[in-house]
Amino acid sequence: MAQIEEVDVEQFKHLVSERALTGETMLLNMGPQHPSTHGVLRLLLELDGETVINCISDIGYLHTGIEKNMEAKTYIKAEVMSDRLDYMNTMGNNLAYVLAVEKLVDLDVPPRAQAIRVILTELQRIASHLVFLGAFGLDLAAMSVFLYCFREREAILDIAELCSGQRMMTTYFRPGGLWRDVPVEFETAVRAFLKMFPKRVDEYEALLTKNPILLDRTVGIGKLDVPTALQHGVTGPPLRASGLNWDLRKARPYSGYEQYDFNIPTRTEGDTFARYIVRIEEFRESLKIVEQALNKLPMGPINSDNRKFVPPPRSELGVSMEALIHHFKLWTEGFPAPKASVYSAVESPRGELGVYLEGDGGPKPHRVHWRTPSFDNLSALEKMSRGHLVADLVAILASIDIVLGDIDR
Amino acid sequence: MDKKLEPIVQALQEKYATSIEEFRDEVHVFVKAENIVDALTLLRDKYDFELLSALTASDYWPQQSPRFHVIYQLSSIARNITVQLRVPVNGDQPKVLTATRVYDVANWRERELLDMFGIEFEGHPDPRRILMPEGTEGHPLRKDFPLGYEEPQFTFNIDEIDLHKPYAKE
């Protein structure tokens, strides 16, 4: 068994101030097993009393080699790994990956599949923000919000289970369309959610938004200005809370987002409270998108009819020799993709989720890189937390809304 | 190519004698390793590429020249355009100038490339591994690094497997 070592100050010497070496300030280890680091994040804090002077993130505890693993699988099978990245936004990860594959092999997607993809990713965005809100409340000692949020999240996970058979690891979107059409109960379930949820958002707001304890803990804490945010590649709600209206759904629409009428909530303060408010507003905007998409959900096929990339339906296998050949070829060998690379990005609940996908002419990707928003957003934590109390650091970290699976890949 | 991108690519071409590839409306500009910091600075300051969206690499082993491409995916929010810079580098111990002085996010991303590909960034303020544990041998995302299978350790065989486990020990 490997021996447990004490932290060696030498290796962090260039990252902490000189006062730490003389013992004037304290080095404190926070995590990786800590309830407020949202997973296995380790922070090495340099403290002067209770004030954070330096905050060094140590990541990699959840590194699972997803990029390397995807290189060893065919394009269809590699999608399963994408669910395991950001486990709060599985449908969004699927979407980012299938859009990249579709761009690489130039595959079209029928409108019905696109609309269903939009509905499900927006519901997933709500579910992800609910986990944010619950955990954020929990970190600020508002226990009850957590329970309410998880109650509503369960309704969304039920819808995901209805469609894909899985609550979280869905792999429901496939290159060229969907795994299968949504069941008949889908519309009723989503409509019930649309009816129930707006009132619940008001309830959360009644619990938190004007709560003096929450305001004391969040207003003016962890300020991030736009230039710093951009330097650190911060995207998503933290960037919009700083005042820059940047959302890929509006800027570079994909999957038919240009058809829907919705706003991008922004704030200018850039503090913890602004990041909270932006996400609350995004609940309402996402609901708008889901409602519009559901109202004009077109009928028709849910998969591209390009049989070189999309497996034929089960019903054809018994009657068509060609279908049988395609089925066999696609599930054993997979489809080849050109020797070229694409970068395609979607707006995940956390920011710009990009996939760099490079083919080598064969059925397996040569390189898959995930540009994950949490990774870049976390890199700004050091600047945001400097000069604040340790208790506020917890609130700032919660307001960035990191997912460690997304950071470590 | 996007109309808004044409003058920018032209400027890059004149200054750094680069070559260009296009695929599905994406523009890839090949830049020499010694010019990359200047090119990034030019794009950031003159053409509003505020965001370094992604910084990654690709390994073309067993090919040796170039063995790696270092890939800079840039976005301009003000103009809503993207461009990709690619830096081909040769050999097993490649070196590229660090972009940390241009974009802060390059700090972590370059540490990731050092960790995963063994690409050294000259002048990097904090060249440590970021994802793999200290003392790991090799660079996992290189193509000559095997996708190994690790035996699961249970209480009854933990010591036995630990003896021949290929990770760093004391």
XYZ file of C-alpha atoms in Angstrom:
579
model
C 0.000 0.000 0.000
C 1.178 3.485 -0.816
C 2.044 5.603 2.195
C 0.022 8.653 3.066
C 2.183 11.705 2.664
C 1.900 15.101 4.217
C 1.405 17.998 1.844
C 4.758 19.325 0.802
C 4.842 23.108 0.831
C 7.753 23.067 -1.629
C 5.577 22.099 -4.575
C 3.161 24.947 -3.968
C 5.866 27.494 -3.138
C 5.376 29.546 -6.297
C 1.602 29.703 -5.787
C 1.358 30.990 -2.226
C 2.593 34.245 -0.752
C 5.863 34.483 1.135
C 3.995 34.884 4.387
C 2.847 31.271 4.153
C 6.430 30.047 4.284
C 7.164 31.936 7.480
C 4.015 30.607 9.087
C 2.352 33.993 9.285
C -0.593 32.764 7.228
C -2.111 29.318 7.409
C -2.376 26.710 4.680
C -5.615 24.792 4.987
C -6.700 21.813 2.962
C -10.371 21.769 1.974
C -11.619 18.591 0.349
C -11.543 16.316 -1.571
C -14.073 14.845 0.848
C -16.006 17.911 1.844
C -19.771 18.401 1.527
C -19.454 21.887 0.065
C -17.015 21.186 -2.736
C -19.744 19.462 -4.776
C -17.791 16.331 -5.436
C -14.138 15.488 -5.180
C -12.576 18.906 -5.547
C -9.636 19.746 -3.351
C -8.846 23.338 -2.526
C -5.644 24.408 -0.857
C -6.401 27.651 0.927
C -3.968 30.202 2.219
C -5.722 31.994 5.046
C -5.045 35.115 7.015
C -7.367 34.573 9.929
C -10.518 33.636 8.101
C -9.784 35.604 4.947
C -8.793 33.751 1.804
C -5.539 35.068 0.347
C -4.908 32.327 -2.149
C -7.040 29.463 -3.324
C -5.345 26.719 -5.304
C -7.632 24.171 -6.923
C -6.444 20.614 -7.180
C -8.554 18.639 -9.631
C -8.331 15.234 -11.243
C -9.802 13.032 -8.521
C -12.625 12.028 -10.855
C -10.503 11.670 -13.976
C -11.818 8.652 -15.850
C -10.057 8.995 -19.193
C -13.255 9.502 -21.160
C -11.442 11.142 -24.076
C -9.052 8.206 -24.385
C -11.861 5.681 -24.040
C -13.915 7.315 -26.770
C -11.031 6.886 -29.198
C -11.358 3.127 -28.799
C -15.071 2.941 -29.611
C -17.120 3.454 -32.752
C -18.951 6.742 -33.173
C -22.276 5.283 -32.033
C -20.901 3.392 -29.044
C -18.706 6.269 -27.860
C -21.820 8.296 -27.142
C -22.433 6.270 -23.997
C -19.347 7.875 -22.438
C -20.744 11.358 -22.994
C -23.469 10.819 -20.369
C -20.831 10.284 -17.723
C -19.178 13.673 -18.165
C -21.589 16.195 -16.782
C -24.013 13.889 -15.034
C -26.429 16.763 -14.341
C -26.831 17.493 -18.034
C -26.832 14.124 -19.774
C -29.166 15.087 -22.609
C -27.122 18.214 -23.261
C -23.933 16.171 -23.508
C -25.621 13.759 -25.897
C -26.738 16.716 -27.977
C -23.247 18.228 -28.124
C -21.777 14.909 -29.203
C -24.374 13.968 -31.820
C -24.239 17.469 -33.320
C -20.476 17.062 -33.725
C -20.874 13.642 -35.347
C -23.611 14.941 -37.628
C -21.403 17.847 -38.647
C -18.452 15.539 -39.305
C -20.339 13.099 -41.549
C -22.803 15.699 -42.869
C -26.006 14.099 -41.671
C -29.396 15.800 -41.594
C -31.887 15.490 -38.741
C -35.675 15.560 -39.272
C -37.579 18.455 -37.635
C -39.477 16.246 -35.190
C -36.254 14.865 -33.758
C -34.835 18.374 -33.451
C -37.899 19.625 -31.580
C -37.834 16.662 -29.177
C -34.129 17.264 -28.603
C -34.853 20.895 -27.723
C -37.657 19.961 -25.312
C -35.552 17.392 -23.511
C -32.389 19.492 -23.279
C -34.375 22.424 -21.919
C -36.020 20.183 -19.327
C -32.569 18.909 -18.468
C -31.377 22.484 -18.086
C -34.173 23.034 -15.568
C -33.202 19.843 -13.739
C -29.577 20.933 -13.633
C -30.445 24.382 -12.327
C -32.659 22.725 -9.704
C -29.660 20.823 -8.403
C -27.728 24.079 -8.407
C -30.467 25.811 -6.471
C -30.798 22.992 -3.965
C -27.080 22.747 -3.342
C -26.730 26.525 -3.235
C -29.433 26.712 -0.588
C -27.837 23.871 1.314
C -24.453 25.592 1.355
C -26.108 28.717 2.730
C -27.975 26.624 5.336
C -31.392 26.797 3.664
C -32.138 23.112 3.932
C -35.775 23.103 2.831
C -35.092 24.448 -0.671
C -33.006 21.395 -1.399
C -35.908 19.068 -0.681
C -38.338 21.052 -2.837
C -35.865 21.212 -5.721
C -35.259 17.498 -5.716
C -39.000 16.853 -5.692
C -39.402 18.792 -8.940
C -36.243 17.347 -10.439
C -37.749 13.905 -9.978
C -40.616 14.859 -12.317
C -38.090 15.702 -15.040
C -36.118 12.526 -14.487
C -39.394 10.630 -14.826
C -39.890 12.217 -18.248
C -36.364 11.184 -19.206
C -37.119 7.665 -18.034
C -40.346 7.671 -20.026
C -38.420 8.412 -23.231
C -35.179 6.564 -22.819
C -35.733 4.004 -20.070
C -33.050 5.666 -17.945
C -33.321 8.480 -15.448
C -29.853 9.882 -15.886
C -27.599 7.989 -18.301
C -29.979 8.386 -21.200
C -28.003 8.131 -24.478
C -31.327 9.001 -26.074
C -30.158 11.222 -28.930
C -28.343 9.308 -31.645
C -26.440 10.532 -34.695
C -29.164 11.276 -37.228
C -32.077 11.502 -34.798
C -33.273 9.716 -31.697
C -33.152 6.201 -30.327
C -36.929 5.889 -30.798
C -39.965 8.133 -30.855
C -41.353 9.508 -27.603
C -44.226 7.496 -26.084
C -47.802 8.806 -26.193
C -47.693 9.756 -22.504
C -44.837 12.165 -23.210
C -46.973 15.171 -24.064
C -49.242 14.745 -21.047
C -46.259 14.436 -18.733
C -44.531 17.537 -20.103
C -47.780 19.542 -20.032
C -48.334 18.557 -16.408
C -44.821 19.743 -15.606
C -45.355 23.022 -17.473
C -48.514 23.613 -15.469
C -46.952 22.794 -12.123
C -43.516 24.349 -12.388
C -44.048 28.160 -12.731
C -45.753 28.250 -9.330
C -42.891 26.281 -7.839
C -40.350 28.793 -9.143
C -42.335 31.509 -7.389
C -42.171 29.404 -4.238
C -38.380 29.166 -4.421
C -38.196 32.878 -4.934
C -40.470 33.465 -1.943
C -38.135 31.323 0.131
C -34.851 32.830 -1.030
C -34.802 35.973 -3.145
C -35.737 38.450 -0.424
C -34.411 36.415 2.455
C -32.162 38.788 4.441
C -29.752 36.012 5.428
C -29.287 35.009 1.790
C -28.851 38.629 0.720
C -26.222 39.201 3.408
C -24.319 36.156 2.305
C -24.465 36.757 -1.455
C -24.767 40.420 -2.446
C -21.364 41.837 -3.318
C -19.631 38.508 -2.713
C -17.346 36.952 -5.321
C -17.482 39.707 -7.914
C -16.367 38.849 -11.413
C -16.044 41.495 -14.100
C -16.461 40.773 -17.803
C -12.795 41.149 -18.903
C -11.596 38.753 -16.181
C -14.374 36.325 -17.036
C -13.431 36.286 -20.709
C -9.742 35.930 -19.899
C -10.602 32.826 -17.899
C -12.944 31.490 -20.582
C -15.934 31.758 -18.234
C -19.206 31.223 -20.108
C -22.810 30.507 -19.260
C -24.706 31.993 -16.290
C -21.555 33.357 -14.532
C -20.679 35.372 -17.646
C -24.243 36.570 -18.147
C -24.460 37.581 -14.483
C -21.454 39.824 -15.106
C -23.324 41.648 -17.842
C -22.379 40.108 -21.172
C -25.312 38.803 -23.171
C -23.704 35.736 -24.700
C -25.681 32.568 -25.246
C -24.918 30.121 -28.036
C -28.608 29.329 -28.416
C -29.080 32.887 -29.684
C -25.636 33.606 -31.118
C -25.159 30.438 -33.165
C -28.520 28.657 -33.122
C -28.517 24.872 -33.468
C -31.330 22.298 -33.499
C -33.837 24.954 -34.537
C -33.456 27.299 -31.530
C -33.956 30.224 -33.923
C -37.680 29.358 -34.179
C -38.369 29.949 -30.508
C -39.011 33.224 -28.795
C -37.070 33.568 -25.557
C -34.880 36.039 -23.710
C -31.387 35.758 -22.331
C -31.474 36.907 -18.699
C -28.504 39.061 -17.770
C -27.427 41.026 -14.718
C -24.632 43.507 -14.345
C -23.445 43.010 -10.757
C -21.421 39.854 -11.357
C -21.729 38.729 -7.741
C -23.037 35.523 -6.221
C -26.565 36.887 -5.984
C -26.593 37.873 -9.674
C -25.556 34.367 -10.674
C -28.416 32.993 -8.576
C -30.982 35.374 -10.105
C -29.835 34.627 -13.662
C -30.487 30.932 -13.132
C -33.906 31.586 -11.590
C -34.812 33.637 -14.670
C -33.502 30.856 -16.909
C -36.075 28.503 -15.370
C -38.818 30.697 -16.827
C -37.127 31.109 -20.213
C -36.570 27.367 -20.545
C -40.238 26.775 -19.761
C -41.151 29.170 -22.574
C -39.008 27.234 -25.027
C -40.428 23.875 -23.941
C -43.978 25.148 -24.291
C -43.414 26.589 -27.769
C -41.616 23.498 -28.978
C -44.334 21.242 -27.629
C -47.117 23.323 -29.187
C -45.684 23.015 -32.656
C -44.103 19.603 -32.334
C -44.208 18.346 -35.941
C -45.195 14.813 -36.855
C -42.970 12.713 -39.072
C -39.885 10.534 -38.891
C -37.522 10.784 -35.935
C -34.456 9.488 -37.741
C -32.584 10.430 -40.866
C -33.272 7.958 -43.667
C -29.590 7.800 -44.572
C -29.037 4.092 -43.888
C -25.284 4.379 -44.167
C -25.296 6.089 -40.762
C -28.617 5.332 -39.076
C -29.593 1.715 -38.284
C -32.872 0.604 -39.925
C -35.979 0.089 -37.759
C -36.512 -3.386 -36.295
C -39.610 -3.964 -38.444
C -37.586 -3.901 -41.642
C -35.072 -6.510 -40.595
C -37.360 -9.433 -41.290
C -38.348 -8.357 -44.792
C -35.389 -6.540 -46.280
C -31.996 -8.080 -46.966
C -30.432 -4.636 -47.321
C -31.785 -3.534 -43.965
C -30.261 -6.626 -42.385
C -26.873 -5.866 -43.960
C -26.985 -2.250 -42.778
C -28.029 -3.320 -39.297
C -25.151 -5.806 -39.108
C -22.560 -3.429 -40.545
C -23.559 -0.493 -38.340
C -23.584 -2.435 -35.071
C -20.393 -4.407 -35.712
C -18.134 -2.139 -37.717
C -19.813 1.258 -37.439
C -19.792 3.965 -40.060
C -16.646 5.632 -41.404
C -16.125 9.384 -41.011
C -13.850 11.581 -43.122
C -10.272 12.387 -42.154
C -11.025 15.857 -40.909
C -11.993 17.660 -37.741
C -14.950 19.695 -36.543
C -15.649 21.769 -33.447
C -19.245 22.119 -32.432
C -20.529 23.813 -29.317
C -23.837 23.979 -27.492
C -25.003 26.034 -24.532
C -25.090 23.689 -21.561
C -26.527 24.840 -18.205
C -22.957 25.709 -17.236
C -21.749 27.437 -20.396
C -20.179 26.577 -23.699
C -19.948 22.824 -24.028
C -17.796 22.134 -27.060
C -16.783 18.927 -28.758
C -13.680 18.760 -30.896
C -14.088 15.637 -33.000
C -11.489 14.390 -35.422
C -11.990 11.434 -37.727
C -9.287 9.393 -39.416
C -11.330 7.850 -42.242
C -12.217 4.805 -40.132
C -15.170 3.933 -37.907
C -13.553 5.218 -34.695
C -12.726 8.818 -33.803
C -9.065 9.783 -33.922
C -9.477 12.353 -31.180
C -12.384 13.582 -29.099
C -11.873 16.588 -26.905
C -14.517 17.967 -24.582
C -14.337 21.667 -23.943
C -16.215 21.512 -20.681
C -17.541 24.731 -19.171
C -16.957 23.793 -15.519
C -13.221 23.434 -16.116
C -12.794 26.976 -17.352
C -15.345 28.442 -14.947
C -13.527 26.915 -11.986
C -10.230 28.443 -13.093
C -11.676 31.872 -12.248
C -12.442 30.814 -8.655
C -9.054 31.974 -7.398
C -9.680 35.559 -8.472
C -13.308 35.534 -7.329
C -12.603 34.263 -3.830
C -9.580 36.387 -2.943
C -10.259 38.577 0.072
C -13.463 36.812 1.101
C -14.179 34.614 4.112
C -13.982 30.834 3.942
C -17.751 30.632 4.442
C -18.219 32.920 1.444
C -15.883 30.786 -0.632
C -18.425 28.000 -0.225
C -21.180 30.267 -1.551
C -19.026 31.416 -4.482
C -18.153 27.855 -5.395
C -21.827 26.876 -5.281
C -22.729 29.831 -7.484
C -20.278 28.785 -10.213
C -22.177 25.492 -10.239
C -19.357 23.095 -11.039
C -19.786 19.418 -11.767
C -16.632 17.443 -11.127
C -17.417 14.883 -13.795
C -17.408 17.770 -16.225
C -14.066 19.092 -15.002
C -12.031 15.923 -14.742
C -13.481 14.018 -17.695
C -15.623 31.237 -45.661
C -17.541 33.774 -43.620
C -17.261 37.292 -45.116
C -16.343 38.735 -41.724
C -13.473 36.280 -41.404
C -11.804 36.895 -44.775
C -9.798 40.035 -43.902
C -8.642 38.443 -40.641
C -7.389 35.291 -42.310
C -5.745 37.420 -44.981
C -3.934 39.488 -42.361
C -2.707 36.322 -40.660
C -1.541 34.959 -43.994
C 0.430 38.060 -44.882
C 2.089 38.333 -41.501
C 2.884 34.736 -40.674
C 2.808 33.006 -44.110
C 0.273 30.474 -42.974
C -1.670 27.865 -44.873
C -5.405 27.370 -44.605
C -7.778 24.428 -44.551
C -11.533 24.621 -44.682
C -13.998 21.956 -43.680
C -17.773 22.371 -43.161
C -17.484 26.179 -42.937
C -14.759 25.960 -40.299
C -11.467 27.692 -41.032
C -8.230 26.157 -39.769
C -5.179 28.381 -39.996
C -1.798 26.697 -39.655
C 0.704 28.799 -37.716
C 4.366 28.087 -36.974
C 5.209 27.394 -33.329
C 7.392 30.500 -32.956
C 4.588 32.798 -34.177
C 1.691 31.513 -32.117
C 1.839 34.037 -29.259
C 2.069 36.952 -31.707
C -0.803 35.576 -33.757
C -2.982 35.129 -30.667
C -2.142 38.630 -29.447
C -2.992 40.077 -32.840
C -6.323 38.257 -32.939
C -7.204 39.273 -29.394
C -6.235 42.939 -29.605
C -7.076 43.847 -33.170
C -9.886 41.485 -34.101
C -11.782 41.076 -30.796
C -11.187 37.371 -30.249
C -11.800 37.672 -26.518
C -12.453 34.030 -25.809
C -10.078 31.103 -26.124
C -12.864 28.545 -26.346
C -10.730 25.448 -26.447
C -7.077 24.588 -26.361
C -6.286 21.017 -27.172
C -4.005 18.797 -29.203
C -4.072 15.805 -31.473
C -1.428 13.098 -31.799
C -0.512 11.679 -35.228
C 1.900 8.997 -34.028
C 3.744 7.108 -35.620
C 4.190 10.095 -37.922
C 7.001 12.222 -36.493
C 6.840 15.477 -38.404
C 4.528 16.816 -37.411
C 3.691 14.463 -34.590
C 1.274 16.792 -32.789
C -1.076 19.562 -33.698
C -1.766 22.041 -30.917
C -5.215 23.459 -31.560
C -6.460 26.881 -30.470
C -10.188 27.411 -30.939
C -10.948 31.131 -30.732
C -14.282 32.923 -30.543
C -15.086 36.539 -31.042
C -18.159 37.591 -29.116
C -18.298 41.104 -30.596
C -18.229 39.803 -34.190
C -19.742 36.359 -33.588
C -17.124 34.443 -35.570
C -14.766 31.612 -34.753
C -11.400 30.603 -36.091
C -9.090 27.746 -35.322
C -5.313 28.050 -35.184
C -3.295 24.872 -35.500
C 0.366 24.615 -34.584
C 2.145 21.537 -35.949
C 5.048 20.415 -33.753
C 7.571 17.639 -34.332
C 9.159 14.913 -32.282
C 8.508 13.290 -28.937
C 9.439 16.281 -26.757
C 7.623 19.131 -28.450
C 7.851 22.697 -27.206
C 5.468 25.579 -27.817
C 5.506 29.080 -26.371
C 2.963 29.572 -23.618
C -0.172 31.579 -24.281
C -0.793 32.355 -20.599
C 0.177 35.985 -21.120
C -2.549 36.342 -23.761
C -5.343 34.308 -22.179
C -5.478 33.332 -18.496
C -7.467 30.215 -19.304
C -4.436 28.870 -21.181
C -2.824 28.242 -17.785
C -4.980 25.228 -16.923
C -5.474 24.116 -20.497
C -1.736 24.025 -21.117
C -1.202 22.108 -17.911
C -3.724 19.622 -19.248
C -1.784 19.264 -22.496
C 1.469 18.856 -20.589
C -0.208 16.158 -18.538
C -2.008 14.343 -21.336
C 0.346 14.795 -24.309
C 3.688 15.820 -22.784
C 3.759 19.032 -24.773
C 5.956 21.522 -22.967
C 4.911 25.156 -22.875
C 7.930 27.387 -22.502
C 7.468 30.130 -19.942
C 4.446 28.541 -18.265
C 4.151 29.894 -14.704
C 2.990 26.640 -13.100
C 4.056 23.561 -15.095
C 2.561 20.767 -12.998
C 0.319 17.882 -13.950
C -3.336 18.781 -13.550
C -5.486 15.656 -13.875
C -3.183 12.673 -13.373
C -1.547 12.165 -9.975
C 1.959 13.443 -9.330
C 4.563 10.945 -10.430
C 2.549 9.313 -13.201
C 4.734 7.942 -15.951
C 3.835 8.697 -19.542
C 1.161 10.826 -21.117
C -2.196 9.052 -21.447
C -3.648 10.692 -24.541
C -0.618 9.933 -26.702
C -1.364 7.298 -29.287
C 1.551 5.127 -28.144
C 0.129 4.979 -24.618
C -1.902 1.775 -24.328
C -5.534 1.865 -23.283
C -4.804 -0.478 -20.411
C -7.148 -2.559 -18.360
C -6.660 -2.420 -14.643
C -7.536 -5.290 -12.364
C -10.098 -4.258 -9.759
C -8.696 -4.383 -6.249
C -10.738 -6.003 -3.489
C -9.823 -6.476 0.149
C -8.643 -10.039 -0.422
C -6.270 -9.235 -3.313
C -5.375 -5.599 -2.741
C -1.722 -6.267 -1.800
C -1.212 -8.904 -4.446
C -2.336 -6.592 -7.244
C -0.511 -3.656 -5.763
C 2.782 -5.509 -6.220
C 2.564 -5.530 -10.005
C 0.383 -2.482 -10.537
C 2.048 -0.166 -13.040
C 1.736 3.118 -11.186
C 4.250 5.140 -9.312
C 5.203 3.921 -5.856
C 7.612 5.177 -3.261
